[in-house]
Amino acid sequence: MSAYLLNRVGQALFVLWAAFSISFVLLQAMPGDAILIKFQNPDLGLSAQQVAEIRASYAADSPILVQYVQTIGKFLTSDFGYSVQAGVPVSRLLAAHLPATLKLATLGFLLASVLAILIAFLSSLTPFAWLRGALQSVPSLFISIPTFWLGIMLIQIFSFRLKLVPVINPGPWQELILPVFTLAVPISAPLAQVLVRNIDEVMTRPFVGVARAKGANRQWLLWRHVAKNALLPTLTIAGVLFGELIAGAVVTETVFGLNGIGGLTERAVGSQDAAVLQAIVVLSALAFVIINLAVDLLYPVLDPRLRTKVGAAA
């Protein structure tokens, strides 16, 4: 088990290093220069010598390899550098914007899980074939809806027409209602599809047939025997989707004007603030590998049969 854990941690560290290195190369290859964009503005009245000194303070003229080594060394000590546009440490920007994104992503994932379980269980329990077909087509509908369009429609209907959720000066939780729903709907679709297929597959197994022959009804089978076996494979796709939620809240935060990592990313892209973008990429990769590592380690805990396989593989 310890060898399995070390192997998974090693893979996670490799993913982090690869995400850092690839994003560093791509950011360096971007046209334009964030320092020149900000400090060559004639309104600031800076001389060429002063701009050169500023570039030197950011080590912008150092060889690429030196910048790479210095940057990765600083990241290992939690020093993400300075934002050119904001003029403050990147770590301070992340600390100010990350809580809003974490709250949005967590609530969105919880709501998506509830929607997926409702769709899957209702489609399995209904005795009507037409209703089962309709429920199983809901995930395809959800995943085909563009996130930005759904957000705009929710604002139009629930804020402007029905006036149920204010968009001007909303409360701390009111401002999350529509963004959470916007984020949850497309995420619930793949979860529901995987869960429905897993339930159908488990229903065909011999032990379910034996329980059915003994007189168990469909509801009892679903809750007692099928649900646990069907939920285990869903954990993998759930881990991937939660990682994407944290990294992909840009559109939702932009539509609803939330001050999270998505808004910070949008402004950093506009100003080519490479230090901020580099930190956001590594942060997103870190969230992704931690969640997927937790899912991998949770499997043997939930299913004792996997402990033997893990032990054999280790």
PDB file of C-alpha atoms in Angstrom:
ATOM      1  CA  MET A   1       0.000   0.000   0.000  1.00  0.00           C
ATOM      2  CA  SER A   2       2.865   2.366   0.815  1.00  0.00           C
ATOM      3  CA  ALA A   3       4.463   1.673  -2.598  1.00  0.00           C
ATOM      4  CA  TYR A   4       1.103   2.361  -4.264  1.00  0.00           C
ATOM      5  CA  LEU A   5       0.822   5.646  -2.357  1.00  0.00           C
ATOM      6  CA  LEU A   6       4.376   6.694  -3.256  1.00  0.00           C
ATOM      7  CA  ASN A   7       3.699   5.845  -6.911  1.00  0.00           C
ATOM      8  CA  ARG A   8       0.543   7.973  -6.985  1.00  0.00           C
ATOM      9  CA  VAL A   9       2.273  10.884  -5.197  1.00  0.00           C
ATOM     10  CA  GLY A  10       5.143  10.637  -7.700  1.00  0.00           C
ATOM     11  CA  GLN A  11       2.692  10.811 -10.597  1.00  0.00           C
ATOM     12  CA  ALA A  12       1.005  13.829  -9.008  1.00  0.00           C
ATOM     13  CA  LEU A  13       4.352  15.651  -8.649  1.00  0.00           C
ATOM     14  CA  PHE A  14       5.176  14.889 -12.290  1.00  0.00           C
ATOM     15  CA  VAL A  15       1.843  16.358 -13.411  1.00  0.00           C
ATOM     16  CA  LEU A  16       2.552  19.516 -11.387  1.00  0.00           C
ATOM     17  CA  TRP A  17       6.041  19.859 -12.885  1.00  0.00           C
ATOM     18  CA  ALA A  18       4.696  19.289 -16.418  1.00  0.00           C
ATOM     19  CA  ALA A  19       1.903  21.846 -15.910  1.00  0.00           C
ATOM     20  CA  PHE A  20       4.423  24.413 -14.641  1.00  0.00           C
ATOM     21  CA  SER A  21       6.955  23.801 -17.432  1.00  0.00           C
ATOM     22  CA  ILE A  22       4.451  23.775 -20.310  1.00  0.00           C
ATOM     23  CA  SER A  23       2.658  26.892 -19.059  1.00  0.00           C
ATOM     24  CA  PHE A  24       6.030  28.665 -18.530  1.00  0.00           C
ATOM     25  CA  VAL A  25       7.102  27.973 -22.118  1.00  0.00           C
ATOM     26  CA  LEU A  26       3.737  29.012 -23.560  1.00  0.00           C
ATOM     27  CA  LEU A  27       3.607  32.226 -21.502  1.00  0.00           C
ATOM     28  CA  GLN A  28       7.131  33.132 -22.573  1.00  0.00           C
ATOM     29  CA  ALA A  29       6.117  32.581 -26.201  1.00  0.00           C
ATOM     30  CA  MET A  30       3.194  35.002 -25.949  1.00  0.00           C
ATOM     31  CA  PRO A  31       3.611  38.153 -28.040  1.00  0.00           C
ATOM     32  CA  GLY A  32       3.774  41.448 -26.179  1.00  0.00           C
ATOM     33  CA  ASP A  33       5.336  42.471 -22.873  1.00  0.00           C
ATOM     34  CA  ALA A  34       3.254  43.188 -19.776  1.00  0.00           C
ATOM     35  CA  ILE A  35       5.919  45.503 -18.311  1.00  0.00           C
ATOM     36  CA  LEU A  36       6.142  47.606 -21.455  1.00  0.00           C
ATOM     37  CA  ILE A  37       2.337  47.630 -21.833  1.00  0.00           C
ATOM     38  CA  LYS A  38       2.001  49.189 -18.385  1.00  0.00           C
ATOM     39  CA  PHE A  39       5.088  51.351 -17.921  1.00  0.00           C
ATOM     40  CA  GLN A  40       5.583  52.701 -21.469  1.00  0.00           C
ATOM     41  CA  ASN A  41       2.278  54.495 -21.146  1.00  0.00           C
ATOM     42  CA  PRO A  42       3.036  58.165 -21.959  1.00  0.00           C
ATOM     43  CA  ASP A  43       0.722  59.264 -19.136  1.00  0.00           C
ATOM     44  CA  LEU A  44       3.210  57.830 -16.591  1.00  0.00           C
ATOM     45  CA  GLY A  45       6.050  59.990 -17.964  1.00  0.00           C
ATOM     46  CA  LEU A  46       8.752  57.373 -17.310  1.00  0.00           C
ATOM     47  CA  SER A  47      12.057  57.595 -19.152  1.00  0.00           C
ATOM     48  CA  ALA A  48      13.599  54.685 -21.081  1.00  0.00           C
ATOM     49  CA  GLN A  49      16.177  54.297 -18.283  1.00  0.00           C
ATOM     50  CA  GLN A  50      13.449  54.050 -15.640  1.00  0.00           C
ATOM     51  CA  VAL A  51      11.552  51.454 -17.682  1.00  0.00           C
ATOM     52  CA  ALA A  52      14.791  49.463 -18.093  1.00  0.00           C
ATOM     53  CA  GLU A  53      15.338  49.553 -14.334  1.00  0.00           C
ATOM     54  CA  ILE A  54      11.798  48.278 -13.772  1.00  0.00           C
ATOM     55  CA  ARG A  55      12.401  45.443 -16.230  1.00  0.00           C
ATOM     56  CA  ALA A  56      15.582  44.583 -14.366  1.00  0.00           C
ATOM     57  CA  SER A  57      13.674  44.487 -11.055  1.00  0.00           C
ATOM     58  CA  TYR A  58      11.365  41.858 -12.576  1.00  0.00           C
ATOM     59  CA  ALA A  59      14.378  40.004 -14.099  1.00  0.00           C
ATOM     60  CA  ALA A  60      12.573  40.284 -17.437  1.00  0.00           C
ATOM     61  CA  ASP A  61      15.799  40.494 -19.467  1.00  0.00           C
ATOM     62  CA  SER A  62      17.442  37.413 -17.930  1.00  0.00           C
ATOM     63  CA  PRO A  63      17.932  34.332 -20.146  1.00  0.00           C
ATOM     64  CA  ILE A  64      14.844  32.108 -20.346  1.00  0.00           C
ATOM     65  CA  LEU A  65      16.567  29.181 -18.633  1.00  0.00           C
ATOM     66  CA  VAL A  66      17.629  31.399 -15.719  1.00  0.00           C
ATOM     67  CA  GLN A  67      14.073  32.731 -15.397  1.00  0.00           C
ATOM     68  CA  TYR A  68      12.740  29.149 -15.439  1.00  0.00           C
ATOM     69  CA  VAL A  69      15.076  27.975 -12.670  1.00  0.00           C
ATOM     70  CA  GLN A  70      14.455  31.087 -10.563  1.00  0.00           C
ATOM     71  CA  THR A  71      10.690  30.878 -10.995  1.00  0.00           C
ATOM     72  CA  ILE A  72      10.370  27.172 -10.178  1.00  0.00           C
ATOM     73  CA  GLY A  73      12.654  27.676  -7.171  1.00  0.00           C
ATOM     74  CA  LYS A  74      10.416  30.467  -5.879  1.00  0.00           C
ATOM     75  CA  PHE A  75       7.277  28.392  -6.465  1.00  0.00           C
ATOM     76  CA  LEU A  76       8.722  25.640  -4.286  1.00  0.00           C
ATOM     77  CA  THR A  77       8.903  28.187  -1.441  1.00  0.00           C
ATOM     78  CA  SER A  78       5.344  29.501  -2.130  1.00  0.00           C
ATOM     79  CA  ASP A  79       6.719  32.702  -3.695  1.00  0.00           C
ATOM     80  CA  PHE A  80       4.647  33.308  -6.848  1.00  0.00           C
ATOM     81  CA  GLY A  81       6.300  36.611  -7.742  1.00  0.00           C
ATOM     82  CA  TYR A  82       4.734  40.028  -8.279  1.00  0.00           C
ATOM     83  CA  SER A  83       1.839  41.008 -10.481  1.00  0.00           C
ATOM     84  CA  VAL A  84       2.981  43.594 -13.012  1.00  0.00           C
ATOM     85  CA  GLN A  85      -0.449  45.158 -13.329  1.00  0.00           C
ATOM     86  CA  ALA A  86      -1.513  45.142  -9.676  1.00  0.00           C
ATOM     87  CA  GLY A  87       1.966  45.752  -8.233  1.00  0.00           C
ATOM     88  CA  VAL A  88       1.361  43.366  -5.322  1.00  0.00           C
ATOM     89  CA  PRO A  89       2.518  39.787  -4.605  1.00  0.00           C
ATOM     90  CA  VAL A  90       0.587  37.210  -6.625  1.00  0.00           C
ATOM     91  CA  SER A  91       0.004  35.208  -3.441  1.00  0.00           C
ATOM     92  CA  ARG A  92      -1.975  38.158  -2.055  1.00  0.00           C
ATOM     93  CA  LEU A  93      -4.154  38.253  -5.190  1.00  0.00           C
ATOM     94  CA  LEU A  94      -4.785  34.499  -4.970  1.00  0.00           C
ATOM     95  CA  ALA A  95      -5.687  34.735  -1.278  1.00  0.00           C
ATOM     96  CA  ALA A  96      -8.192  37.495  -2.068  1.00  0.00           C
ATOM     97  CA  HIS A  97      -9.869  35.733  -5.015  1.00  0.00           C
ATOM     98  CA  LEU A  98      -9.598  32.007  -4.234  1.00  0.00           C
ATOM     99  CA  PRO A  99     -12.279  31.759  -1.484  1.00  0.00           C
ATOM    100  CA  ALA A 100     -15.040  32.967  -3.835  1.00  0.00           C
ATOM    101  CA  THR A 101     -14.077  30.391  -6.476  1.00  0.00           C
ATOM    102  CA  LEU A 102     -13.785  27.565  -3.955  1.00  0.00           C
ATOM    103  CA  LYS A 103     -17.233  28.393  -2.542  1.00  0.00           C
ATOM    104  CA  LEU A 104     -18.756  28.537  -6.041  1.00  0.00           C
ATOM    105  CA  ALA A 105     -17.074  25.311  -7.209  1.00  0.00           C
ATOM    106  CA  THR A 106     -17.963  23.365  -4.052  1.00  0.00           C
ATOM    107  CA  LEU A 107     -21.624  24.394  -4.090  1.00  0.00           C
ATOM    108  CA  GLY A 108     -21.815  23.793  -7.850  1.00  0.00           C
ATOM    109  CA  PHE A 109     -20.382  20.306  -7.473  1.00  0.00           C
ATOM    110  CA  LEU A 110     -22.763  19.424  -4.621  1.00  0.00           C
ATOM    111  CA  LEU A 111     -25.788  20.592  -6.607  1.00  0.00           C
ATOM    112  CA  ALA A 112     -24.533  18.758  -9.714  1.00  0.00           C
ATOM    113  CA  SER A 113     -24.188  15.554  -7.659  1.00  0.00           C
ATOM    114  CA  VAL A 114     -27.748  15.904  -6.331  1.00  0.00           C
ATOM    115  CA  LEU A 115     -29.112  16.501  -9.851  1.00  0.00           C
ATOM    116  CA  ALA A 116     -27.184  13.512 -11.243  1.00  0.00           C
ATOM    117  CA  ILE A 117     -28.363  11.142  -8.487  1.00  0.00           C
ATOM    118  CA  LEU A 118     -31.979  12.305  -8.896  1.00  0.00           C
ATOM    119  CA  ILE A 119     -31.900  11.773 -12.661  1.00  0.00           C
ATOM    120  CA  ALA A 120     -30.232   8.350 -12.408  1.00  0.00           C
ATOM    121  CA  PHE A 121     -32.373   6.995  -9.576  1.00  0.00           C
ATOM    122  CA  LEU A 122     -35.668   8.309 -10.954  1.00  0.00           C
ATOM    123  CA  SER A 123     -34.931   6.847 -14.394  1.00  0.00           C
ATOM    124  CA  SER A 124     -34.128   3.480 -12.769  1.00  0.00           C
ATOM    125  CA  LEU A 125     -37.181   3.405 -10.516  1.00  0.00           C
ATOM    126  CA  THR A 126     -39.875   4.656 -12.872  1.00  0.00           C
ATOM    127  CA  PRO A 127     -42.128   1.892 -14.252  1.00  0.00           C
ATOM    128  CA  PHE A 128     -42.913   3.904 -17.405  1.00  0.00           C
ATOM    129  CA  ALA A 129     -40.628   3.372 -20.393  1.00  0.00           C
ATOM    130  CA  TRP A 130     -41.441   6.774 -21.912  1.00  0.00           C
ATOM    131  CA  LEU A 131     -40.545   8.583 -18.668  1.00  0.00           C
ATOM    132  CA  ARG A 132     -37.326   6.582 -18.341  1.00  0.00           C
ATOM    133  CA  GLY A 133     -36.359   7.575 -21.879  1.00  0.00           C
ATOM    134  CA  ALA A 134     -37.182  11.210 -21.167  1.00  0.00           C
ATOM    135  CA  LEU A 135     -35.115  11.255 -17.966  1.00  0.00           C
ATOM    136  CA  GLN A 136     -32.152   9.594 -19.667  1.00  0.00           C
ATOM    137  CA  SER A 137     -32.202  12.264 -22.377  1.00  0.00           C
ATOM    138  CA  VAL A 138     -31.933  15.060 -19.787  1.00  0.00           C
ATOM    139  CA  PRO A 139     -28.102  14.770 -19.449  1.00  0.00           C
ATOM    140  CA  SER A 140     -27.708  15.194 -23.214  1.00  0.00           C
ATOM    141  CA  LEU A 141     -29.818  18.348 -23.000  1.00  0.00           C
ATOM    142  CA  PHE A 142     -27.884  19.703 -20.004  1.00  0.00           C
ATOM    143  CA  ILE A 143     -24.454  19.184 -21.553  1.00  0.00           C
ATOM    144  CA  SER A 144     -25.476  20.817 -24.838  1.00  0.00           C
ATOM    145  CA  ILE A 145     -26.472  24.110 -23.176  1.00  0.00           C
ATOM    146  CA  PRO A 146     -23.685  26.742 -23.425  1.00  0.00           C
ATOM    147  CA  THR A 147     -22.738  27.975 -19.949  1.00  0.00           C
ATOM    148  CA  PHE A 148     -22.742  31.665 -20.854  1.00  0.00           C
ATOM    149  CA  TRP A 149     -26.190  31.353 -22.508  1.00  0.00           C
ATOM    150  CA  LEU A 150     -27.635  29.557 -19.479  1.00  0.00           C
ATOM    151  CA  GLY A 151     -26.267  32.218 -17.137  1.00  0.00           C
ATOM    152  CA  ILE A 152     -27.719  35.054 -19.208  1.00  0.00           C
ATOM    153  CA  MET A 153     -31.105  33.294 -19.453  1.00  0.00           C
ATOM    154  CA  LEU A 154     -31.228  32.716 -15.687  1.00  0.00           C
ATOM    155  CA  ILE A 155     -30.508  36.398 -15.072  1.00  0.00           C
ATOM    156  CA  GLN A 156     -33.197  37.440 -17.559  1.00  0.00           C
ATOM    157  CA  ILE A 157     -35.859  35.117 -16.089  1.00  0.00           C
ATOM    158  CA  PHE A 158     -35.213  35.053 -12.342  1.00  0.00           C
ATOM    159  CA  SER A 159     -33.725  38.511 -11.850  1.00  0.00           C
ATOM    160  CA  PHE A 160     -35.253  40.849 -14.426  1.00  0.00           C
ATOM    161  CA  ARG A 161     -38.666  39.254 -15.100  1.00  0.00           C
ATOM    162  CA  LEU A 162     -39.602  37.327 -11.922  1.00  0.00           C
ATOM    163  CA  LYS A 163     -37.420  39.536  -9.646  1.00  0.00           C
ATOM    164  CA  LEU A 164     -36.706  36.559  -7.359  1.00  0.00           C
ATOM    165  CA  VAL A 165     -32.907  36.903  -7.238  1.00  0.00           C
ATOM    166  CA  PRO A 166     -31.406  40.423  -7.194  1.00  0.00           C
ATOM    167  CA  VAL A 167     -28.389  41.097  -9.395  1.00  0.00           C
ATOM    168  CA  ILE A 168     -27.780  44.591  -7.989  1.00  0.00           C
ATOM    169  CA  ASN A 169     -26.336  44.623  -4.456  1.00  0.00           C
ATOM    170  CA  PRO A 170     -27.230  40.964  -3.701  1.00  0.00           C
ATOM    171  CA  GLY A 171     -26.480  39.365  -0.344  1.00  0.00           C
ATOM    172  CA  PRO A 172     -23.454  37.074   0.149  1.00  0.00           C
ATOM    173  CA  TRP A 173     -25.513  33.963  -0.597  1.00  0.00           C
ATOM    174  CA  GLN A 174     -27.982  35.551  -3.024  1.00  0.00           C
ATOM    175  CA  GLU A 175     -25.148  36.301  -5.451  1.00  0.00           C
ATOM    176  CA  LEU A 176     -24.287  32.580  -5.556  1.00  0.00           C
ATOM    177  CA  ILE A 177     -27.750  31.155  -6.363  1.00  0.00           C
ATOM    178  CA  LEU A 178     -27.737  31.644 -10.135  1.00  0.00           C
ATOM    179  CA  PRO A 179     -23.961  31.062 -10.659  1.00  0.00           C
ATOM    180  CA  VAL A 180     -24.116  27.784  -8.717  1.00  0.00           C
ATOM    181  CA  PHE A 181     -27.055  26.576 -10.831  1.00  0.00           C
ATOM    182  CA  THR A 182     -25.288  27.702 -14.019  1.00  0.00           C
ATOM    183  CA  LEU A 183     -22.177  25.766 -13.061  1.00  0.00           C
ATOM    184  CA  ALA A 184     -24.040  22.675 -11.803  1.00  0.00           C
ATOM    185  CA  VAL A 185     -26.265  21.976 -14.820  1.00  0.00           C
ATOM    186  CA  PRO A 186     -23.544  21.047 -17.379  1.00  0.00           C
ATOM    187  CA  ILE A 187     -21.441  19.258 -14.749  1.00  0.00           C
ATOM    188  CA  SER A 188     -24.384  17.076 -13.679  1.00  0.00           C
ATOM    189  CA  ALA A 189     -24.799  15.702 -17.217  1.00  0.00           C
ATOM    190  CA  PRO A 190     -21.696  13.421 -17.422  1.00  0.00           C
ATOM    191  CA  LEU A 191     -22.194  12.383 -13.801  1.00  0.00           C
ATOM    192  CA  ALA A 192     -25.776  11.317 -14.518  1.00  0.00           C
ATOM    193  CA  GLN A 193     -24.825   9.500 -17.730  1.00  0.00           C
ATOM    194  CA  VAL A 194     -22.090   7.481 -16.020  1.00  0.00           C
ATOM    195  CA  LEU A 195     -24.344   6.706 -13.055  1.00  0.00           C
ATOM    196  CA  VAL A 196     -27.239   5.532 -15.246  1.00  0.00           C
ATOM    197  CA  ARG A 197     -24.955   3.210 -17.228  1.00  0.00           C
ATOM    198  CA  ASN A 198     -23.378   1.854 -14.037  1.00  0.00           C
ATOM    199  CA  ILE A 199     -26.795   1.154 -12.501  1.00  0.00           C
ATOM    200  CA  ASP A 200     -27.926  -0.659 -15.656  1.00  0.00           C
ATOM    201  CA  GLU A 201     -24.702  -2.707 -15.706  1.00  0.00           C
ATOM    202  CA  VAL A 202     -24.910  -3.665 -12.012  1.00  0.00           C
ATOM    203  CA  MET A 203     -28.587  -4.628 -12.436  1.00  0.00           C
ATOM    204  CA  THR A 204     -27.493  -7.410 -14.837  1.00  0.00           C
ATOM    205  CA  ARG A 205     -25.062  -9.047 -12.383  1.00  0.00           C
ATOM    206  CA  PRO A 206     -25.863 -12.502 -10.955  1.00  0.00           C
ATOM    207  CA  PHE A 207     -26.128 -11.389  -7.311  1.00  0.00           C
ATOM    208  CA  VAL A 208     -28.892  -8.950  -8.280  1.00  0.00           C
ATOM    209  CA  GLY A 209     -30.727 -11.763 -10.060  1.00  0.00           C
ATOM    210  CA  VAL A 210     -30.457 -13.933  -6.966  1.00  0.00           C
ATOM    211  CA  ALA A 211     -31.809 -11.143  -4.752  1.00  0.00           C
ATOM    212  CA  ARG A 212     -34.635 -10.541  -7.226  1.00  0.00           C
ATOM    213  CA  ALA A 213     -35.480 -14.262  -7.244  1.00  0.00           C
ATOM    214  CA  LYS A 214     -35.785 -14.108  -3.469  1.00  0.00           C
ATOM    215  CA  GLY A 215     -38.509 -11.466  -3.824  1.00  0.00           C
ATOM    216  CA  ALA A 216     -36.603  -8.180  -3.508  1.00  0.00           C
ATOM    217  CA  ASN A 217     -38.305  -5.306  -5.265  1.00  0.00           C
ATOM    218  CA  ARG A 218     -36.500  -2.769  -7.494  1.00  0.00           C
ATOM    219  CA  GLN A 219     -36.343  -0.015  -4.831  1.00  0.00           C
ATOM    220  CA  TRP A 220     -34.763  -2.333  -2.240  1.00  0.00           C
ATOM    221  CA  LEU A 221     -32.273  -3.673  -4.774  1.00  0.00           C
ATOM    222  CA  LEU A 222     -31.285  -0.165  -5.852  1.00  0.00           C
ATOM    223  CA  TRP A 223     -30.665   1.145  -2.331  1.00  0.00           C
ATOM    224  CA  ARG A 224     -29.211  -2.016  -0.753  1.00  0.00           C
ATOM    225  CA  HIS A 225     -27.077  -3.570  -3.494  1.00  0.00           C
ATOM    226  CA  VAL A 226     -26.856  -1.536  -6.694  1.00  0.00           C
ATOM    227  CA  ALA A 227     -26.220   2.035  -5.501  1.00  0.00           C
ATOM    228  CA  LYS A 228     -22.894   1.386  -3.757  1.00  0.00           C
ATOM    229  CA  ASN A 229     -21.474  -0.637  -6.660  1.00  0.00           C
ATOM    230  CA  ALA A 230     -22.695   1.892  -9.219  1.00  0.00           C
ATOM    231  CA  LEU A 231     -21.352   4.924  -7.335  1.00  0.00           C
ATOM    232  CA  LEU A 232     -17.761   3.666  -7.127  1.00  0.00           C
ATOM    233  CA  PRO A 233     -16.894   4.089 -10.859  1.00  0.00           C
ATOM    234  CA  THR A 234     -18.638   7.489 -10.771  1.00  0.00           C
ATOM    235  CA  LEU A 235     -16.030   8.730  -8.277  1.00  0.00           C
ATOM    236  CA  THR A 236     -13.389   8.845 -11.009  1.00  0.00           C
ATOM    237  CA  ILE A 237     -15.377  11.110 -13.313  1.00  0.00           C
ATOM    238  CA  ALA A 238     -16.475  13.153 -10.274  1.00  0.00           C
ATOM    239  CA  GLY A 239     -12.844  13.848  -9.338  1.00  0.00           C
ATOM    240  CA  VAL A 240     -12.024  14.974 -12.867  1.00  0.00           C
ATOM    241  CA  LEU A 241     -15.118  17.201 -13.032  1.00  0.00           C
ATOM    242  CA  PHE A 242     -14.420  18.857  -9.662  1.00  0.00           C
ATOM    243  CA  GLY A 243     -10.913  19.721 -10.815  1.00  0.00           C
ATOM    244  CA  GLU A 244     -12.377  21.221 -13.983  1.00  0.00           C
ATOM    245  CA  LEU A 245     -14.885  23.189 -11.893  1.00  0.00           C
ATOM    246  CA  ILE A 246     -12.136  25.050 -10.046  1.00  0.00           C
ATOM    247  CA  ALA A 247     -10.138  25.647 -13.201  1.00  0.00           C
ATOM    248  CA  GLY A 248     -13.098  26.405 -15.440  1.00  0.00           C
ATOM    249  CA  ALA A 249     -15.222  28.862 -13.497  1.00  0.00           C
ATOM    250  CA  VAL A 250     -13.954  31.698 -15.712  1.00  0.00           C
ATOM    251  CA  VAL A 251     -17.080  31.968 -17.855  1.00  0.00           C
ATOM    252  CA  THR A 252     -19.530  31.757 -14.956  1.00  0.00           C
ATOM    253  CA  GLU A 253     -17.663  34.309 -12.834  1.00  0.00           C
ATOM    254  CA  THR A 254     -17.412  36.660 -15.816  1.00  0.00           C
ATOM    255  CA  VAL A 255     -21.132  36.425 -16.642  1.00  0.00           C
ATOM    256  CA  PHE A 256     -22.166  37.102 -13.037  1.00  0.00           C
ATOM    257  CA  GLY A 257     -19.347  39.538 -12.211  1.00  0.00           C
ATOM    258  CA  LEU A 258     -17.986  37.466  -9.316  1.00  0.00           C
ATOM    259  CA  ASN A 259     -14.610  38.445  -7.904  1.00  0.00           C
ATOM    260  CA  GLY A 260     -12.975  35.015  -8.045  1.00  0.00           C
ATOM    261  CA  ILE A 261     -10.101  33.291  -9.807  1.00  0.00           C
ATOM    262  CA  GLY A 262     -12.059  33.422 -13.075  1.00  0.00           C
ATOM    263  CA  GLY A 263     -12.251  37.226 -13.021  1.00  0.00           C
ATOM    264  CA  LEU A 264      -8.591  37.422 -12.002  1.00  0.00           C
ATOM    265  CA  THR A 265      -7.679  35.155 -14.945  1.00  0.00           C
ATOM    266  CA  GLU A 266      -9.655  37.295 -17.363  1.00  0.00           C
ATOM    267  CA  ARG A 267      -7.856  40.470 -16.264  1.00  0.00           C
ATOM    268  CA  ALA A 268      -4.446  38.733 -16.278  1.00  0.00           C
ATOM    269  CA  VAL A 269      -4.991  37.500 -19.846  1.00  0.00           C
ATOM    270  CA  GLY A 270      -6.003  40.998 -20.967  1.00  0.00           C
ATOM    271  CA  SER A 271      -2.874  42.562 -19.454  1.00  0.00           C
ATOM    272  CA  GLN A 272      -0.551  39.604 -20.234  1.00  0.00           C
ATOM    273  CA  ASP A 273       0.350  39.366 -16.550  1.00  0.00           C
ATOM    274  CA  ALA A 274       2.445  36.199 -16.852  1.00  0.00           C
ATOM    275  CA  ALA A 275       3.204  35.819 -13.130  1.00  0.00           C
ATOM    276  CA  VAL A 276      -0.502  35.715 -12.274  1.00  0.00           C
ATOM    277  CA  LEU A 277      -1.333  33.322 -15.122  1.00  0.00           C
ATOM    278  CA  GLN A 278       1.553  31.020 -14.172  1.00  0.00           C
ATOM    279  CA  ALA A 279       0.345  30.841 -10.573  1.00  0.00           C
ATOM    280  CA  ILE A 280      -3.263  30.167 -11.627  1.00  0.00           C
ATOM    281  CA  VAL A 281      -2.185  27.303 -13.918  1.00  0.00           C
ATOM    282  CA  VAL A 282      -0.139  25.674 -11.142  1.00  0.00           C
ATOM    283  CA  LEU A 283      -2.934  26.242  -8.630  1.00  0.00           C
ATOM    284  CA  SER A 284      -5.470  24.602 -10.950  1.00  0.00           C
ATOM    285  CA  ALA A 285      -3.138  21.665 -11.578  1.00  0.00           C
ATOM    286  CA  LEU A 286      -2.572  21.310  -7.831  1.00  0.00           C
ATOM    287  CA  ALA A 287      -6.323  21.192  -7.172  1.00  0.00           C
ATOM    288  CA  PHE A 288      -6.749  18.640  -9.947  1.00  0.00           C
ATOM    289  CA  VAL A 289      -4.017  16.251  -8.720  1.00  0.00           C
ATOM    290  CA  ILE A 290      -5.051  16.511  -5.048  1.00  0.00           C
ATOM    291  CA  ILE A 291      -8.683  15.682  -5.815  1.00  0.00           C
ATOM    292  CA  ASN A 292      -7.810  12.798  -8.123  1.00  0.00           C
ATOM    293  CA  LEU A 293      -5.244  11.470  -5.656  1.00  0.00           C
ATOM    294  CA  ALA A 294      -7.911  11.553  -2.944  1.00  0.00           C
ATOM    295  CA  VAL A 295     -10.323   9.673  -5.235  1.00  0.00           C
ATOM    296  CA  ASP A 296      -7.698   7.012  -6.017  1.00  0.00           C
ATOM    297  CA  LEU A 297      -6.969   6.514  -2.318  1.00  0.00           C
ATOM    298  CA  LEU A 298     -10.689   6.410  -1.506  1.00  0.00           C
ATOM    299  CA  TYR A 299     -11.379   3.458  -3.804  1.00  0.00           C
ATOM    300  CA  PRO A 300      -9.766   0.751  -1.607  1.00  0.00           C
ATOM    301  CA  VAL A 301     -11.492   2.225   1.446  1.00  0.00           C
ATOM    302  CA  LEU A 302     -14.965   1.994  -0.120  1.00  0.00           C
ATOM    303  CA  ASP A 303     -14.442  -1.365  -1.859  1.00  0.00           C
ATOM    304  CA  PRO A 304     -12.474  -3.956   0.189  1.00  0.00           C
ATOM    305  CA  ARG A 305     -11.978  -6.086  -2.958  1.00  0.00           C
ATOM    306  CA  LEU A 306      -9.647  -3.410  -4.348  1.00  0.00           C
ATOM    307  CA  ARG A 307      -7.325  -3.595  -1.332  1.00  0.00           C
ATOM    308  CA  THR A 308      -6.112  -6.976  -2.537  1.00  0.00           C
ATOM    309  CA  LYS A 309      -5.498  -5.670  -6.058  1.00  0.00           C
ATOM    310  CA  VAL A 310      -3.656  -2.598  -4.724  1.00  0.00           C
ATOM    311  CA  GLY A 311      -1.560  -4.767  -2.446  1.00  0.00           C
ATOM    312  CA  ALA A 312      -0.742  -7.126  -5.311  1.00  0.00           C
ATOM    313  CA  ALA A 313       0.168  -4.211  -7.596  1.00  0.00           C
ATOM    314  CA  ALA A 314       2.366  -2.667  -4.876  1.00  0.00           C
TER     315      ALA A 314
END
